[in-house]
Each structure stands twice: as C-alpha cells, then as structure tokens.
Amino acid sequence: MMEFISKRSSNVKNDILSGLTVALALVPEAVAFAFVAGVDPLVGLYAAFMVGLITSIFGGRPGMISGATGALAVVMVSLVARGNAMGAEGDEMGLYYLFLTVILMGIIQVLAGVFKLGKFVRLIPHPVMMGFVNGLAIVIFLSQLSMFMTSENGEMVWMQGASLWTMIGLVGLTIAIMFGLPQLTKKLPEALVAILVVSAIVIFGDLDVATVGSFIRDGGGDGLKGGLPLPQWAIFEKIPLNFETLKFIGPYALILAAIGLIESLMTLNLIDELTETRGNSNRECMAQGGANIITGIFGGMGGCAMIGQSIINIKGGGRGRLSGIVAALALLAFILFASGLIEQVPIAALVGVMFMVVIGTFAWSSFRIINKIPKTDVFVLILVSSMTVFFDLAIAVISGVIVSALVFSWENAKRIRARKRIKEDGTKVYEIWGPLFFGSITAFNDKFDVKNDPQSVEIDFVESRISDHSAIEAISNLVAKYKEEGKAIHLKHLSEDCKILLYKSSPLFKEVIVEAIDDPRYHLAENPEAFTKALSEYKL
C-alpha cells in the first residue's frame, strides 16, 4: 500500500509541475495565435484555458494538451476580416462571426464523435504520420524565428548587435539546462527549472530583453490581465441566424473542424506511441467539439490539441488528466492574479523550450530509414512535410492519404494472377490469385481467352476475394461472355461474404457457383484459452 501511495504521489507531483511548465509555455503561443487571427490576446488565452480544461477532464487522451493553435488561426484570419466588412459594427462583427463559427465547428466535431468517425484515423499511413510530425516541427521552429525580430519605425527587422547575442545566449542557456539537468536528476522538470533560472537572470541582472509583457504590447495588446470569461449572448443578437449566415460561416466551420480533428487525433496517436498506451479517438472528438461549443459561447477563438505543449507535458512527466487541468487553471490564475509576474518572463526562455520541443518532435529516424523504405513512402513523407509547412495540416494529411491509397491500389492491381491448368475431363481451370477490385479488373479480364477456351471452364477463387462493385460487374460480364459462346462456366471456392455479394447482385449466379465441401470458411478458435496462451507466447 505504501508503494502504491508513493507512486501515486510521485505521479501527482509530476502532473502538477509539468502542468505549470505547460501553462508558462501556453501564454506566448496563445497570444501569438490570437494576433495571427486578428483578435485580442485575451480571446486566445480564454480559448487555451477553456479548451484545455474541458478536454483534459473529458477527452480521450490523458496527458494531451489542447488550446488555441496556429493551424486554426491562419484560417480564422480571412473569417474575421470578411466578418468585419459585413456590418457597421466593424471589428465586433468579425469577432462575433468568429465565435458563432467556433460553435458550429464544435457541433460538427461532436457529430464526428457520435458517428464514431474518429476510428478513421487508423487509415493514416505511417509515412503520413512521420511527415506530419516533421512538418509541424519545422513550423514550430520557423514560428520561433520571429522572436529574433524587433520593431523599428513600425516595421519588423532582425535583431543586431548586443540584443541579438543576448537573445542567443539566453536561448542557449535554456537549451543547456534542459539538456543537462536530466543527466543530474530526473526529479525536477527541466523546462520549468530552465524558465525560472533564465527569468531570474534577466530580472536580477536587469537585462533589456523581450518579455511576455513587451511581446503583448508590441502586438497591440494592453497586457495579460483580464477577468473571468463571460457568455457572449450578444452573438445571437447581432448576427442573424439565417441561411445566409450559415452559407458564410459553414465552409469555415467545416475546415476548422477538419483541421482540429486531424491535428488532435494525430497528436493522440503520437502520445499513444510515446506513452505506450491507447487513447479513445471518438471520445476525444466529442470532448474537442464540446470544448469548442463552450469556448465560442464564452468568447474564445476555439482550439485543438497542441503537439508542442503535449510533448512538453509528456517529457516533463505529465501522464494523467491532472496535468492538463493544472495547466488550464494555472493559465487562468496568470490572467486573474499573476499577470505582472508572467509578463516579466523573457521570451528567450520560452523560445529555448520550444526549440527543445522541435528537437524532440522531429522524427530524426526518417533520415536513417530513407534508403530502406519504398520510394513511394519517401515521396509521401516529404510531400506531407512540405505541404504542412507551405499550406496547412488538413491539406497535407488528406493529400498524403490520397497518394498512399492510390499507390496501394496500383501495387495491388498489379498482383492479380491466373494459373491455368487442364483437368482430365478437359475442363480448363483458372486459379485466381490476388485481390479483385476496381484497380485489377483490366488485368483480370486479360487472363481469359473466351473464344478459344474448351466447353467447360472453372474459375477457382480460393486465393482471391471479390472486393467491390467493379469486381462483381467484371465477373458478371465474364459469365455472360462464356454463356454467349455456349460454354459452361463455374465459380469455385468463393468465401461466404463473396457469395453473398454475388447472390445479391443477380440470382443467375446460383447456377454457376459451385458449393464445394472445401470452400474457405473462417471459424473462431475452439479452445480460446489455448489460443490466448499461444498468442502470449508468440508475443514474448
């Protein structure tokens, strides 16, 4: 019992410390993404708090962190701008259209969970997954480079001289602490310690460097301090709930919902691999949707899973739901009570933490295996990585899945084979090997010589399966051709599901399908205990 309590306490401590680290890293991210979307920083911070809290409590992946993300923000820019131009209210109208779109986005995500669409993330191939993490690592890296710029006469220019070297030195110190501390002890979260040490050096050394507070003010914000988020019922008063509004916000809501779910579910898969556990994708869809509905009502910009913060949390020892809850509540506490302290945290410390996230996120093994995997998988990996950087996550992942599916179909289309032999009674037998589907139909038809075949023909499907309507149609046409020539044709060794497909398509197949004793059938193990034991021994 004492051992159990000790382990439990250790996990709680790790969750709390890791959650605090994540909260510090969330502040500049949420503020930056709010600026990208063209809204007030508090709109991004409220989204990070509400989405993070709700998904941590109800989501399908303990330890995963959600909040306002750049992938969503880049889509929101156009929405807010067009909304501002649609009414006399100016900026407020754009903001209200954003809130309403986030609510609709959440409804779509909840429906995806209700209809269990989260399982389709299993169809995403591994090269697409590697391209996803590599692309996001590059995006995170490039986003941090903007922190090495300063404003001069209203324009952003690269730092020079002492300010640049000070920034580089503090970033390097942060990375060194995060790299070296685990070599000494693993009881302290290296990211939190690095942020505290670098912040102390800046504050007590009176160094003139960019801080969270100066970052917010340079972006046009008034500061970090704010109150509790309140329901924005004015949304439903100022925006007419009619078909025109739905036509305007609908496409944005669909795109945002798709991006949010894809990024969340792929991050969930990545965390599953890191922790060697399994999350619930459909539950995560519903939690993300519910969080976005509430966030939209309470004036947040919506959000989804954040791969960078999730990896910070996992690397820091955060495994349970408590880590995400602590991060969200700490973020709210910063807004309400500790804005002055958090605004003094140097941007360099947070940039160093994010650079370590980039190093931990990027799949460095992709360089090692690039000559060991099929060239098509290499192409997909590079394609997804590039499109994630230059376009957005949804387009990149969907493109990768489409290319992978086309390659798979083409490769399987080439695998259709027909072994031919003549039986003693003169019957010609075609033994089909390989999947019969839309891609292999042409090759399948080329195997047969209807005019020159003998009067009796058998097609043996013991090593083949009928997969789709194209295959059914091809077999129907083939049977019809043999019958037109006055020749007998029989189909043998079809599995039960293949027979059902053919019988449904036409009752004429009952005349040509031979019910053989040795037809392939699939049964459950007669001795489940012996099967389970054999399987466990195999895994060992």
PDB file of C-alpha atoms in Angstrom, residues 192-434:
ATOM      1  CA  LEU A 192      10.242  24.684 -15.602  1.00  0.00           C
ATOM      2  CA  VAL A 193      13.682  24.928 -13.981  1.00  0.00           C
ATOM      3  CA  ALA A 194      15.150  26.442 -17.164  1.00  0.00           C
ATOM      4  CA  ILE A 195      12.382  29.069 -17.366  1.00  0.00           C
ATOM      5  CA  LEU A 196      12.812  30.016 -13.686  1.00  0.00           C
ATOM      6  CA  VAL A 197      16.632  30.233 -13.889  1.00  0.00           C
ATOM      7  CA  VAL A 198      16.676  32.328 -17.075  1.00  0.00           C
ATOM      8  CA  SER A 199      13.880  34.567 -15.736  1.00  0.00           C
ATOM      9  CA  ALA A 200      15.853  35.155 -12.519  1.00  0.00           C
ATOM     10  CA  ILE A 201      18.983  36.074 -14.511  1.00  0.00           C
ATOM     11  CA  VAL A 202      17.022  38.587 -16.607  1.00  0.00           C
ATOM     12  CA  ILE A 203      15.131  40.139 -13.676  1.00  0.00           C
ATOM     13  CA  PHE A 204      18.013  40.402 -11.200  1.00  0.00           C
ATOM     14  CA  GLY A 205      20.554  41.220 -13.898  1.00  0.00           C
ATOM     15  CA  ASP A 206      18.251  43.981 -15.210  1.00  0.00           C
ATOM     16  CA  LEU A 207      18.772  42.824 -18.786  1.00  0.00           C
ATOM     17  CA  ASP A 208      16.969  44.681 -21.565  1.00  0.00           C
ATOM     18  CA  VAL A 209      15.363  41.775 -23.428  1.00  0.00           C
ATOM     19  CA  ALA A 210      11.947  40.985 -24.861  1.00  0.00           C
ATOM     20  CA  THR A 211       9.489  39.635 -22.290  1.00  0.00           C
ATOM     21  CA  VAL A 212       5.954  38.273 -22.441  1.00  0.00           C
ATOM     22  CA  GLY A 213       4.652  41.722 -21.478  1.00  0.00           C
ATOM     23  CA  SER A 214       6.604  43.582 -24.162  1.00  0.00           C
ATOM     24  CA  PHE A 215       5.563  40.939 -26.712  1.00  0.00           C
ATOM     25  CA  ILE A 216       1.880  41.559 -25.963  1.00  0.00           C
ATOM     26  CA  ARG A 217       2.243  45.359 -26.082  1.00  0.00           C
ATOM     27  CA  ASP A 218       4.257  45.252 -29.326  1.00  0.00           C
ATOM     28  CA  GLY A 219       1.412  43.298 -30.882  1.00  0.00           C
ATOM     29  CA  GLY A 220      -1.139  45.946 -29.928  1.00  0.00           C
ATOM     30  CA  GLY A 221      -2.456  44.343 -26.743  1.00  0.00           C
ATOM     31  CA  ASP A 222      -2.955  46.092 -23.411  1.00  0.00           C
ATOM     32  CA  GLY A 223      -1.484  43.356 -21.260  1.00  0.00           C
ATOM     33  CA  LEU A 224      -2.142  39.919 -19.891  1.00  0.00           C
ATOM     34  CA  LYS A 225      -4.531  40.845 -17.096  1.00  0.00           C
ATOM     35  CA  GLY A 226      -8.221  40.079 -17.569  1.00  0.00           C
ATOM     36  CA  GLY A 227     -11.309  38.794 -15.779  1.00  0.00           C
ATOM     37  CA  LEU A 228     -13.260  35.581 -15.900  1.00  0.00           C
ATOM     38  CA  PRO A 229     -14.659  34.722 -19.349  1.00  0.00           C
ATOM     39  CA  LEU A 230     -18.353  35.623 -19.608  1.00  0.00           C
ATOM     40  CA  PRO A 231     -21.050  34.331 -22.005  1.00  0.00           C
ATOM     41  CA  GLN A 232     -21.244  36.382 -25.195  1.00  0.00           C
ATOM     42  CA  TRP A 233     -25.009  36.285 -25.702  1.00  0.00           C
ATOM     43  CA  ALA A 234     -24.687  39.292 -27.990  1.00  0.00           C
ATOM     44  CA  ILE A 235     -23.599  36.828 -30.689  1.00  0.00           C
ATOM     45  CA  PHE A 236     -27.195  35.746 -31.182  1.00  0.00           C
ATOM     46  CA  GLU A 237     -28.479  39.326 -31.081  1.00  0.00           C
ATOM     47  CA  LYS A 238     -26.098  40.953 -33.544  1.00  0.00           C
ATOM     48  CA  ILE A 239     -25.795  38.144 -36.097  1.00  0.00           C
ATOM     49  CA  PRO A 240     -28.959  36.966 -37.877  1.00  0.00           C
ATOM     50  CA  LEU A 241     -29.371  33.192 -37.603  1.00  0.00           C
ATOM     51  CA  ASN A 242     -30.471  32.537 -41.172  1.00  0.00           C
ATOM     52  CA  PHE A 243     -29.367  30.653 -44.270  1.00  0.00           C
ATOM     53  CA  GLU A 244     -27.110  33.497 -45.453  1.00  0.00           C
ATOM     54  CA  THR A 245     -25.153  33.394 -42.210  1.00  0.00           C
ATOM     55  CA  LEU A 246     -24.875  29.604 -42.398  1.00  0.00           C
ATOM     56  CA  LYS A 247     -23.661  29.854 -46.006  1.00  0.00           C
ATOM     57  CA  PHE A 248     -20.952  32.283 -44.891  1.00  0.00           C
ATOM     58  CA  ILE A 249     -19.676  30.515 -41.767  1.00  0.00           C
ATOM     59  CA  GLY A 250     -20.393  26.911 -42.867  1.00  0.00           C
ATOM     60  CA  PRO A 251     -17.286  26.377 -45.057  1.00  0.00           C
ATOM     61  CA  TYR A 252     -15.044  27.929 -42.396  1.00  0.00           C
ATOM     62  CA  ALA A 253     -16.591  25.744 -39.696  1.00  0.00           C
ATOM     63  CA  LEU A 254     -16.055  22.583 -41.781  1.00  0.00           C
ATOM     64  CA  ILE A 255     -12.410  23.440 -42.496  1.00  0.00           C
ATOM     65  CA  LEU A 256     -11.725  24.342 -38.860  1.00  0.00           C
ATOM     66  CA  ALA A 257     -13.445  21.176 -37.618  1.00  0.00           C
ATOM     67  CA  ALA A 258     -11.435  19.017 -40.036  1.00  0.00           C
ATOM     68  CA  ILE A 259      -8.113  20.659 -39.142  1.00  0.00           C
ATOM     69  CA  GLY A 260      -8.891  20.471 -35.421  1.00  0.00           C
ATOM     70  CA  LEU A 261      -9.833  16.789 -35.518  1.00  0.00           C
ATOM     71  CA  ILE A 262      -6.930  15.748 -37.750  1.00  0.00           C
ATOM     72  CA  GLU A 263      -4.350  17.554 -35.602  1.00  0.00           C
ATOM     73  CA  SER A 264      -5.938  16.276 -32.370  1.00  0.00           C
ATOM     74  CA  LEU A 265      -6.231  12.646 -33.459  1.00  0.00           C
ATOM     75  CA  MET A 266      -2.743  12.520 -34.940  1.00  0.00           C
ATOM     76  CA  THR A 267      -1.327  14.096 -31.778  1.00  0.00           C
ATOM     77  CA  LEU A 268      -3.290  11.474 -29.823  1.00  0.00           C
ATOM     78  CA  ASN A 269      -1.615   8.726 -31.861  1.00  0.00           C
ATOM     79  CA  LEU A 270       1.799  10.271 -31.247  1.00  0.00           C
ATOM     80  CA  ILE A 271       1.210  10.453 -27.473  1.00  0.00           C
ATOM     81  CA  ASP A 272      -0.018   6.843 -27.576  1.00  0.00           C
ATOM     82  CA  GLU A 273       3.334   5.822 -29.060  1.00  0.00           C
ATOM     83  CA  LEU A 274       5.343   7.871 -26.547  1.00  0.00           C
ATOM     84  CA  THR A 275       3.474   6.516 -23.515  1.00  0.00           C
ATOM     85  CA  GLU A 276       2.787   3.004 -24.889  1.00  0.00           C
ATOM     86  CA  THR A 277      -0.888   3.382 -24.003  1.00  0.00           C
ATOM     87  CA  ARG A 278      -4.023   3.835 -26.080  1.00  0.00           C
ATOM     88  CA  GLY A 279      -6.434   6.764 -26.127  1.00  0.00           C
ATOM     89  CA  ASN A 280     -10.063   6.907 -27.247  1.00  0.00           C
ATOM     90  CA  SER A 281     -10.349   8.802 -30.527  1.00  0.00           C
ATOM     91  CA  ASN A 282     -14.154   9.067 -30.600  1.00  0.00           C
ATOM     92  CA  ARG A 283     -14.262  10.364 -27.030  1.00  0.00           C
ATOM     93  CA  GLU A 284     -11.623  12.932 -27.971  1.00  0.00           C
ATOM     94  CA  CYS A 285     -13.760  14.095 -30.925  1.00  0.00           C
ATOM     95  CA  MET A 286     -16.725  14.696 -28.622  1.00  0.00           C
ATOM     96  CA  ALA A 287     -14.603  16.431 -25.981  1.00  0.00           C
ATOM     97  CA  GLN A 288     -12.974  18.716 -28.565  1.00  0.00           C
ATOM     98  CA  GLY A 289     -16.393  19.542 -30.009  1.00  0.00           C
ATOM     99  CA  GLY A 290     -17.970  20.245 -26.625  1.00  0.00           C
ATOM    100  CA  ALA A 291     -14.995  22.395 -25.632  1.00  0.00           C
ATOM    101  CA  ASN A 292     -15.273  24.477 -28.801  1.00  0.00           C
ATOM    102  CA  ILE A 293     -19.016  24.990 -28.358  1.00  0.00           C
ATOM    103  CA  ILE A 294     -18.481  26.330 -24.823  1.00  0.00           C
ATOM    104  CA  THR A 295     -15.428  28.344 -25.918  1.00  0.00           C
ATOM    105  CA  GLY A 296     -17.404  30.016 -28.689  1.00  0.00           C
ATOM    106  CA  ILE A 297     -20.211  30.939 -26.278  1.00  0.00           C
ATOM    107  CA  PHE A 298     -17.741  32.365 -23.731  1.00  0.00           C
ATOM    108  CA  GLY A 299     -15.710  34.392 -26.219  1.00  0.00           C
ATOM    109  CA  GLY A 300     -12.746  32.197 -27.151  1.00  0.00           C
ATOM    110  CA  MET A 301     -11.214  31.569 -30.569  1.00  0.00           C
ATOM    111  CA  GLY A 302     -11.521  27.780 -30.382  1.00  0.00           C
ATOM    112  CA  GLY A 303      -8.724  25.255 -30.401  1.00  0.00           C
ATOM    113  CA  CYS A 304      -7.495  21.694 -30.703  1.00  0.00           C
ATOM    114  CA  ALA A 305      -4.630  19.520 -29.477  1.00  0.00           C
ATOM    115  CA  MET A 306      -1.197  21.189 -29.407  1.00  0.00           C
ATOM    116  CA  ILE A 307       1.640  18.859 -30.302  1.00  0.00           C
ATOM    117  CA  GLY A 308       4.362  21.109 -28.871  1.00  0.00           C
ATOM    118  CA  GLN A 309       2.761  21.580 -25.449  1.00  0.00           C
ATOM    119  CA  SER A 310       1.675  17.928 -25.350  1.00  0.00           C
ATOM    120  CA  ILE A 311       5.271  16.806 -25.812  1.00  0.00           C
ATOM    121  CA  ILE A 312       6.466  19.295 -23.157  1.00  0.00           C
ATOM    122  CA  ASN A 313       3.906  17.738 -20.808  1.00  0.00           C
ATOM    123  CA  ILE A 314       4.805  14.123 -21.593  1.00  0.00           C
ATOM    124  CA  LYS A 315       8.559  14.771 -21.393  1.00  0.00           C
ATOM    125  CA  GLY A 316       8.002  16.566 -18.082  1.00  0.00           C
ATOM    126  CA  GLY A 317       6.309  13.511 -16.579  1.00  0.00           C
ATOM    127  CA  GLY A 318       2.687  14.595 -17.052  1.00  0.00           C
ATOM    128  CA  ARG A 319       0.675  11.454 -17.702  1.00  0.00           C
ATOM    129  CA  GLY A 320      -2.716  11.976 -16.084  1.00  0.00           C
ATOM    130  CA  ARG A 321      -5.632  14.317 -16.598  1.00  0.00           C
ATOM    131  CA  LEU A 322      -4.396  16.395 -13.670  1.00  0.00           C
ATOM    132  CA  SER A 323      -1.503  17.796 -15.736  1.00  0.00           C
ATOM    133  CA  GLY A 324      -3.857  19.356 -18.286  1.00  0.00           C
ATOM    134  CA  ILE A 325      -6.224  20.590 -15.571  1.00  0.00           C
ATOM    135  CA  VAL A 326      -3.336  22.250 -13.698  1.00  0.00           C
ATOM    136  CA  ALA A 327      -2.081  23.866 -16.923  1.00  0.00           C
ATOM    137  CA  ALA A 328      -5.528  25.324 -17.691  1.00  0.00           C
ATOM    138  CA  LEU A 329      -6.190  26.544 -14.140  1.00  0.00           C
ATOM    139  CA  ALA A 330      -2.666  27.987 -13.846  1.00  0.00           C
ATOM    140  CA  LEU A 331      -3.235  29.863 -17.105  1.00  0.00           C
ATOM    141  CA  LEU A 332      -6.456  31.327 -15.688  1.00  0.00           C
ATOM    142  CA  ALA A 333      -4.610  32.239 -12.476  1.00  0.00           C
ATOM    143  CA  PHE A 334      -1.981  34.057 -14.558  1.00  0.00           C
ATOM    144  CA  ILE A 335      -4.731  36.066 -16.258  1.00  0.00           C
ATOM    145  CA  LEU A 336      -6.523  36.922 -12.987  1.00  0.00           C
ATOM    146  CA  PHE A 337      -3.777  37.328 -10.388  1.00  0.00           C
ATOM    147  CA  ALA A 338      -0.218  36.920 -11.697  1.00  0.00           C
ATOM    148  CA  SER A 339      -0.173  38.847 -14.944  1.00  0.00           C
ATOM    149  CA  GLY A 340       2.564  41.160 -13.656  1.00  0.00           C
ATOM    150  CA  LEU A 341       4.911  38.279 -12.839  1.00  0.00           C
ATOM    151  CA  ILE A 342       4.260  36.312 -16.018  1.00  0.00           C
ATOM    152  CA  GLU A 343       4.822  39.410 -18.151  1.00  0.00           C
ATOM    153  CA  GLN A 344       8.411  39.505 -16.814  1.00  0.00           C
ATOM    154  CA  VAL A 345       9.255  36.035 -18.166  1.00  0.00           C
ATOM    155  CA  PRO A 346      11.769  36.507 -21.006  1.00  0.00           C
ATOM    156  CA  ILE A 347      10.714  35.337 -24.442  1.00  0.00           C
ATOM    157  CA  ALA A 348      14.188  33.771 -24.844  1.00  0.00           C
ATOM    158  CA  ALA A 349      13.417  31.167 -22.156  1.00  0.00           C
ATOM    159  CA  LEU A 350      10.201  30.126 -23.892  1.00  0.00           C
ATOM    160  CA  VAL A 351      11.935  30.060 -27.293  1.00  0.00           C
ATOM    161  CA  GLY A 352      14.570  27.717 -25.844  1.00  0.00           C
ATOM    162  CA  VAL A 353      11.847  25.412 -24.530  1.00  0.00           C
ATOM    163  CA  MET A 354      10.152  25.353 -27.942  1.00  0.00           C
ATOM    164  CA  PHE A 355      13.471  24.605 -29.688  1.00  0.00           C
ATOM    165  CA  MET A 356      13.829  21.557 -27.441  1.00  0.00           C
ATOM    166  CA  VAL A 357      10.271  20.613 -28.415  1.00  0.00           C
ATOM    167  CA  VAL A 358      11.318  20.819 -32.078  1.00  0.00           C
ATOM    168  CA  ILE A 359      14.262  18.501 -31.407  1.00  0.00           C
ATOM    169  CA  GLY A 360      12.002  16.055 -29.567  1.00  0.00           C
ATOM    170  CA  THR A 361       9.203  16.230 -32.140  1.00  0.00           C
ATOM    171  CA  PHE A 362      11.136  15.802 -35.371  1.00  0.00           C
ATOM    172  CA  ALA A 363      11.383  12.158 -36.473  1.00  0.00           C
ATOM    173  CA  TRP A 364      15.158  12.019 -36.923  1.00  0.00           C
ATOM    174  CA  SER A 365      14.876   8.340 -37.791  1.00  0.00           C
ATOM    175  CA  SER A 366      13.379   9.404 -41.133  1.00  0.00           C
ATOM    176  CA  PHE A 367      16.919  10.241 -42.335  1.00  0.00           C
ATOM    177  CA  ARG A 368      18.164   6.806 -41.289  1.00  0.00           C
ATOM    178  CA  ILE A 369      15.380   4.839 -42.977  1.00  0.00           C
ATOM    179  CA  ILE A 370      15.074   6.943 -46.119  1.00  0.00           C
ATOM    180  CA  ASN A 371      17.089   4.367 -48.143  1.00  0.00           C
ATOM    181  CA  LYS A 372      15.382   1.387 -46.513  1.00  0.00           C
ATOM    182  CA  ILE A 373      11.708   2.075 -47.288  1.00  0.00           C
ATOM    183  CA  PRO A 374       9.856   2.131 -50.635  1.00  0.00           C
ATOM    184  CA  LYS A 375      10.457   5.233 -52.736  1.00  0.00           C
ATOM    185  CA  THR A 376       6.728   5.944 -52.759  1.00  0.00           C
ATOM    186  CA  ASP A 377       6.735   6.136 -48.937  1.00  0.00           C
ATOM    187  CA  VAL A 378       9.705   8.519 -49.076  1.00  0.00           C
ATOM    188  CA  PHE A 379       7.764  10.677 -51.542  1.00  0.00           C
ATOM    189  CA  VAL A 380       4.694  10.704 -49.255  1.00  0.00           C
ATOM    190  CA  LEU A 381       6.818  11.603 -46.205  1.00  0.00           C
ATOM    191  CA  ILE A 382       8.454  14.554 -47.991  1.00  0.00           C
ATOM    192  CA  LEU A 383       5.145  15.617 -49.574  1.00  0.00           C
ATOM    193  CA  VAL A 384       3.288  15.763 -46.250  1.00  0.00           C
ATOM    194  CA  SER A 385       6.183  17.548 -44.512  1.00  0.00           C
ATOM    195  CA  SER A 386       6.372  20.178 -47.274  1.00  0.00           C
ATOM    196  CA  MET A 387       2.625  20.745 -47.531  1.00  0.00           C
ATOM    197  CA  THR A 388       2.333  21.107 -43.745  1.00  0.00           C
ATOM    198  CA  VAL A 389       4.854  23.945 -43.921  1.00  0.00           C
ATOM    199  CA  PHE A 390       3.585  25.715 -47.050  1.00  0.00           C
ATOM    200  CA  PHE A 391      -0.181  25.057 -46.828  1.00  0.00           C
ATOM    201  CA  ASP A 392      -1.942  23.638 -43.786  1.00  0.00           C
ATOM    202  CA  LEU A 393      -2.231  20.416 -41.869  1.00  0.00           C
ATOM    203  CA  ALA A 394      -5.582  19.255 -43.285  1.00  0.00           C
ATOM    204  CA  ILE A 395      -4.482  19.620 -46.917  1.00  0.00           C
ATOM    205  CA  ALA A 396      -1.157  17.906 -46.156  1.00  0.00           C
ATOM    206  CA  VAL A 397      -2.642  14.888 -44.372  1.00  0.00           C
ATOM    207  CA  ILE A 398      -5.512  14.403 -46.833  1.00  0.00           C
ATOM    208  CA  SER A 399      -3.077  14.633 -49.764  1.00  0.00           C
ATOM    209  CA  GLY A 400      -0.757  12.107 -48.118  1.00  0.00           C
ATOM    210  CA  VAL A 401      -3.589   9.657 -47.500  1.00  0.00           C
ATOM    211  CA  ILE A 402      -4.844  10.011 -51.099  1.00  0.00           C
ATOM    212  CA  VAL A 403      -1.376   9.434 -52.579  1.00  0.00           C
ATOM    213  CA  SER A 404      -0.798   6.441 -50.274  1.00  0.00           C
ATOM    214  CA  ALA A 405      -4.188   4.979 -51.210  1.00  0.00           C
ATOM    215  CA  LEU A 406      -3.503   5.396 -54.931  1.00  0.00           C
ATOM    216  CA  VAL A 407      -0.090   3.759 -54.579  1.00  0.00           C
ATOM    217  CA  PHE A 408      -1.605   0.881 -52.599  1.00  0.00           C
ATOM    218  CA  SER A 409      -4.343   0.384 -55.211  1.00  0.00           C
ATOM    219  CA  TRP A 410      -1.836   0.434 -58.065  1.00  0.00           C
ATOM    220  CA  GLU A 411       0.506  -2.047 -56.390  1.00  0.00           C
ATOM    221  CA  ASN A 412      -2.358  -4.436 -55.608  1.00  0.00           C
ATOM    222  CA  ALA A 413      -3.761  -4.041 -59.119  1.00  0.00           C
ATOM    223  CA  LYS A 414      -0.531  -5.499 -60.491  1.00  0.00           C
ATOM    224  CA  ARG A 415      -0.714  -8.561 -58.212  1.00  0.00           C
ATOM    225  CA  ILE A 416      -3.649 -10.295 -59.864  1.00  0.00           C
ATOM    226  CA  ARG A 417      -2.539 -13.655 -61.282  1.00  0.00           C
ATOM    227  CA  ALA A 418      -4.193 -16.604 -63.024  1.00  0.00           C
ATOM    228  CA  ARG A 419      -2.639 -20.089 -63.007  1.00  0.00           C
ATOM    229  CA  LYS A 420      -4.105 -22.199 -65.779  1.00  0.00           C
ATOM    230  CA  ARG A 421      -4.395 -25.971 -65.999  1.00  0.00           C
ATOM    231  CA  ILE A 422      -6.483 -28.610 -67.807  1.00  0.00           C
ATOM    232  CA  LYS A 423      -8.275 -31.332 -65.828  1.00  0.00           C
ATOM    233  CA  GLU A 424      -8.520 -34.940 -67.042  1.00  0.00           C
ATOM    234  CA  ASP A 425     -12.069 -34.380 -68.307  1.00  0.00           C
ATOM    235  CA  GLY A 426     -10.909 -31.460 -70.480  1.00  0.00           C
ATOM    236  CA  THR A 427     -12.168 -28.675 -68.169  1.00  0.00           C
ATOM    237  CA  LYS A 428      -9.922 -25.624 -68.113  1.00  0.00           C
ATOM    238  CA  VAL A 429      -9.278 -24.239 -64.620  1.00  0.00           C
ATOM    239  CA  TYR A 430      -8.261 -20.644 -63.902  1.00  0.00           C
ATOM    240  CA  GLU A 431      -6.812 -20.386 -60.367  1.00  0.00           C
ATOM    241  CA  ILE A 432      -7.055 -16.695 -59.466  1.00  0.00           C
ATOM    242  CA  TRP A 433      -4.558 -15.232 -57.044  1.00  0.00           C
ATOM    243  CA  GLY A 434      -4.707 -11.672 -55.698  1.00  0.00           C
TER     244      GLY A 434
END
